[in-house]
mmCIF file of C-alpha atoms in Angstrom:
data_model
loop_
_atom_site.group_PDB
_atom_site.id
_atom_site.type_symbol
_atom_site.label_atom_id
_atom_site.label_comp_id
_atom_site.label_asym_id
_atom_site.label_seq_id
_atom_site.Cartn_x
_atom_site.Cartn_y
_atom_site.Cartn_z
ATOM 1 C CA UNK M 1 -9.375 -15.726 -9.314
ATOM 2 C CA UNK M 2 -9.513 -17.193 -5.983
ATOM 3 C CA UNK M 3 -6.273 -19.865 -6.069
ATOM 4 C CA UNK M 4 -2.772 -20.328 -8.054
ATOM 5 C CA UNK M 5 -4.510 -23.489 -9.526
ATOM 6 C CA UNK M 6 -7.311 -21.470 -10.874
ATOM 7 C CA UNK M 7 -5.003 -19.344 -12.697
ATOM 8 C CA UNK M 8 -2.792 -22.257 -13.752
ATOM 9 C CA UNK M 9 -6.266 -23.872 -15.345
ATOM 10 C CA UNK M 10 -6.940 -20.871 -17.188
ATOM 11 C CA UNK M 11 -3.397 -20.942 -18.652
ATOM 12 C CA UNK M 12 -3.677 -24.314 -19.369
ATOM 13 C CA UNK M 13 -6.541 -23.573 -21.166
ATOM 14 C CA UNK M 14 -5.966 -20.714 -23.427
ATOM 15 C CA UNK M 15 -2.954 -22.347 -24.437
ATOM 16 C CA UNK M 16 -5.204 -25.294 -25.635
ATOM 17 C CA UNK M 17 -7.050 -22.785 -27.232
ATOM 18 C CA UNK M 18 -4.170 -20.729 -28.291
ATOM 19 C CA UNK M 19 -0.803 -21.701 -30.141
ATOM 20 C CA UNK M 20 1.535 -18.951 -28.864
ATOM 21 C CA UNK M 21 4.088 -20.072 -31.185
ATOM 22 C CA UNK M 22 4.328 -19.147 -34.520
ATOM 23 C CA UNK M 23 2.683 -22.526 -36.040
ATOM 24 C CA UNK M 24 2.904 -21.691 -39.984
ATOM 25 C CA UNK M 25 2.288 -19.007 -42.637
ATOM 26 C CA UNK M 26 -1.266 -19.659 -43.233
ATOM 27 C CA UNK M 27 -2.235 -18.321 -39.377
ATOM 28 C CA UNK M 28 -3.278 -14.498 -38.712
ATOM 29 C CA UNK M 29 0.036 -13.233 -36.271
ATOM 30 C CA UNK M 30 -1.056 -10.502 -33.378
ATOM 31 C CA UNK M 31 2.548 -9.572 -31.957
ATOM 32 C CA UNK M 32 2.105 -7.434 -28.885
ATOM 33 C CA UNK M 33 5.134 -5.342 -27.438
ATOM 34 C CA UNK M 34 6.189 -6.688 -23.712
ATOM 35 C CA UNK M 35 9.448 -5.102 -23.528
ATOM 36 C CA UNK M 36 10.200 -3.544 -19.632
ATOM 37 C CA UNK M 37 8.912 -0.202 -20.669
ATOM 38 C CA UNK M 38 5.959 -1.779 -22.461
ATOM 39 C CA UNK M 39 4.276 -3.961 -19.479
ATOM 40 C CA UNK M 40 4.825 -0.824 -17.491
ATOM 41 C CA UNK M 41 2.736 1.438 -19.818
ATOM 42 C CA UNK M 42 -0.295 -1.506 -19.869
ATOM 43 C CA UNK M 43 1.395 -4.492 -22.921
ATOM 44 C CA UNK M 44 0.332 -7.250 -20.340
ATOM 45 C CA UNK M 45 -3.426 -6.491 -19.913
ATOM 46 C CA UNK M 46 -3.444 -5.916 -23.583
ATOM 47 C CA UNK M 47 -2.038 -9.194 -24.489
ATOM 48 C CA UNK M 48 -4.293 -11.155 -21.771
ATOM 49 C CA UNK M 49 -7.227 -9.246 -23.376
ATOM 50 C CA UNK M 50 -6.301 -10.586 -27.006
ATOM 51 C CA UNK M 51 -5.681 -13.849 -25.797
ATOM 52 C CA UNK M 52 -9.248 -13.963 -24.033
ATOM 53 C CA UNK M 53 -11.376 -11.871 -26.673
ATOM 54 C CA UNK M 54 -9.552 -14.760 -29.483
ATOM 55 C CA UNK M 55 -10.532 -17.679 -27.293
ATOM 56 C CA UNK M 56 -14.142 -15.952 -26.719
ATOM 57 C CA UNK M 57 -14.379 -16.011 -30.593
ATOM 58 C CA UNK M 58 -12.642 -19.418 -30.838
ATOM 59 C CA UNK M 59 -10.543 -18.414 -33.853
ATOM 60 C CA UNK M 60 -7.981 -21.135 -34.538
ATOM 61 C CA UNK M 61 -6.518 -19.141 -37.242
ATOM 62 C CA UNK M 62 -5.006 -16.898 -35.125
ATOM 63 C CA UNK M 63 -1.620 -16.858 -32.849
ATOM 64 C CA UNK M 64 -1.209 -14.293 -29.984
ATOM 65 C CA UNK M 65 2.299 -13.885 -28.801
ATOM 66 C CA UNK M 66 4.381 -11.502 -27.662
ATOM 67 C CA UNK M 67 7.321 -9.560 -28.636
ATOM 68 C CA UNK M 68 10.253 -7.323 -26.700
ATOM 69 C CA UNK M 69 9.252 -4.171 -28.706
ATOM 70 C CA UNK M 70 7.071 -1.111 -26.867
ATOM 71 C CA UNK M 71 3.945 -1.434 -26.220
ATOM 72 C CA UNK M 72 2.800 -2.187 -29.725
ATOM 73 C CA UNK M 73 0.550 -4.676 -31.281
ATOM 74 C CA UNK M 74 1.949 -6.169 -34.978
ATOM 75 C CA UNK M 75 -0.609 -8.485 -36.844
ATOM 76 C CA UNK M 76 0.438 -10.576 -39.465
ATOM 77 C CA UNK M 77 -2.277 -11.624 -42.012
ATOM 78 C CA UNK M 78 -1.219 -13.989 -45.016
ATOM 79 C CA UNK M 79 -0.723 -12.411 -48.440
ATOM 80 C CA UNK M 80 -1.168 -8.733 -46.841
ATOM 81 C CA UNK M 81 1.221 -5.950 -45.611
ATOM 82 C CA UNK M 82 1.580 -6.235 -41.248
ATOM 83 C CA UNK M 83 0.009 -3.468 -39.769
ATOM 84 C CA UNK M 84 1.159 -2.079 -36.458
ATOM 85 C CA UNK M 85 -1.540 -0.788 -33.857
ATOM 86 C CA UNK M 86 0.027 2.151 -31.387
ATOM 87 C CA UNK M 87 -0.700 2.901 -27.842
ATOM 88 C CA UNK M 88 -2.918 0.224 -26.931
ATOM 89 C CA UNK M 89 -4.974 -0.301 -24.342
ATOM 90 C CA UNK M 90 -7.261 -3.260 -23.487
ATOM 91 C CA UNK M 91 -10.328 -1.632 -24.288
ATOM 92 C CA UNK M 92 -8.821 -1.580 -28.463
ATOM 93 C CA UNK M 93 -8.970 -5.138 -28.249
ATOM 94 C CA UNK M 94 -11.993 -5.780 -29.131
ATOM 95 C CA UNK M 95 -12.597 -3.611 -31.986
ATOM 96 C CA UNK M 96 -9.470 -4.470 -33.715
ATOM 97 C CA UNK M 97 -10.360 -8.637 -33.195
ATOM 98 C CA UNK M 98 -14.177 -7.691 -34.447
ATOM 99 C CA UNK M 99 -13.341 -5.296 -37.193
ATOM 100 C CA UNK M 100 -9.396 -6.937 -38.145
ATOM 101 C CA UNK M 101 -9.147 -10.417 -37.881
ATOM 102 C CA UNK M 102 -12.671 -11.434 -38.331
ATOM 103 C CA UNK M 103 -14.110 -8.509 -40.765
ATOM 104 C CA UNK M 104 -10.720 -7.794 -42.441
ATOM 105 C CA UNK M 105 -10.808 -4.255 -42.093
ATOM 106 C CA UNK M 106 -7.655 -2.460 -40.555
ATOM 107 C CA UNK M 107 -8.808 -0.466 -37.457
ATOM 108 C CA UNK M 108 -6.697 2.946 -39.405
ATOM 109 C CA UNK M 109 -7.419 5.117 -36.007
ATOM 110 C CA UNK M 110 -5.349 3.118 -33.889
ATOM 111 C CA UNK M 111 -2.438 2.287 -36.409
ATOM 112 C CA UNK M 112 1.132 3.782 -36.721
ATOM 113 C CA UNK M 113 0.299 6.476 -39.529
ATOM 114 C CA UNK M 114 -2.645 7.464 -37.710
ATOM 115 C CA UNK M 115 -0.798 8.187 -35.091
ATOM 116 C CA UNK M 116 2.202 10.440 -36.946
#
């Protein structure tokens, strides 16, 4: 990023891309945790790496936003019981958008009872 208008552009653009609200209950819901204590143990480069590895995959049946919780990630899939991913980081991302929301299989290493 070389300029505050080359970040604005890229804002503009993944929220073309991206409906950060929650826009009805037929959409796949990624929540991620940006409470003080959360962007301090990583939430924000967690959320900008969902928000980029969605609009990489152009899925338009998904909504990223974020939540005041820890640094958690909730999704929200229609018909089906929300899991909650634990102590994220941005390299997760990836695996839970490939294997998740496109595949449909729950990433079970990196959810809450995985982690108790």
């Amino acid at each position: 990023m070389k300029s505050l208008a080359e970040l604005q552009a890229i804002r503009d653009k993944m929220r073309q891309q991206i409906d950060l609200r929650d826009s009805g209950d037929d959409r796949i819901r990624v929540v991620v945790g940006m409470a003080t204590c959360g962007i301090a143990a990583g939430a924000r480069p967690v959320l900008n790496a969902f928000l980029e590895e969605v609009a990489k995959r152009e899925l338009k049946n998904v909504t990223v936003s974020q939540t005041g919780l820890e640094p958690i990630v909730e999704v929200y899939v229609p018909g089906q019981e929300k899991v909650t991913y634990v102590k994220m980081t941005p390299d997760k991302v990836a695996s839970i958008v490939s294997e998740h929301l496109v595949n449909g299989r729950v990433v079970t290493e990196y959810t809450i009872g995985a982690a108790e």
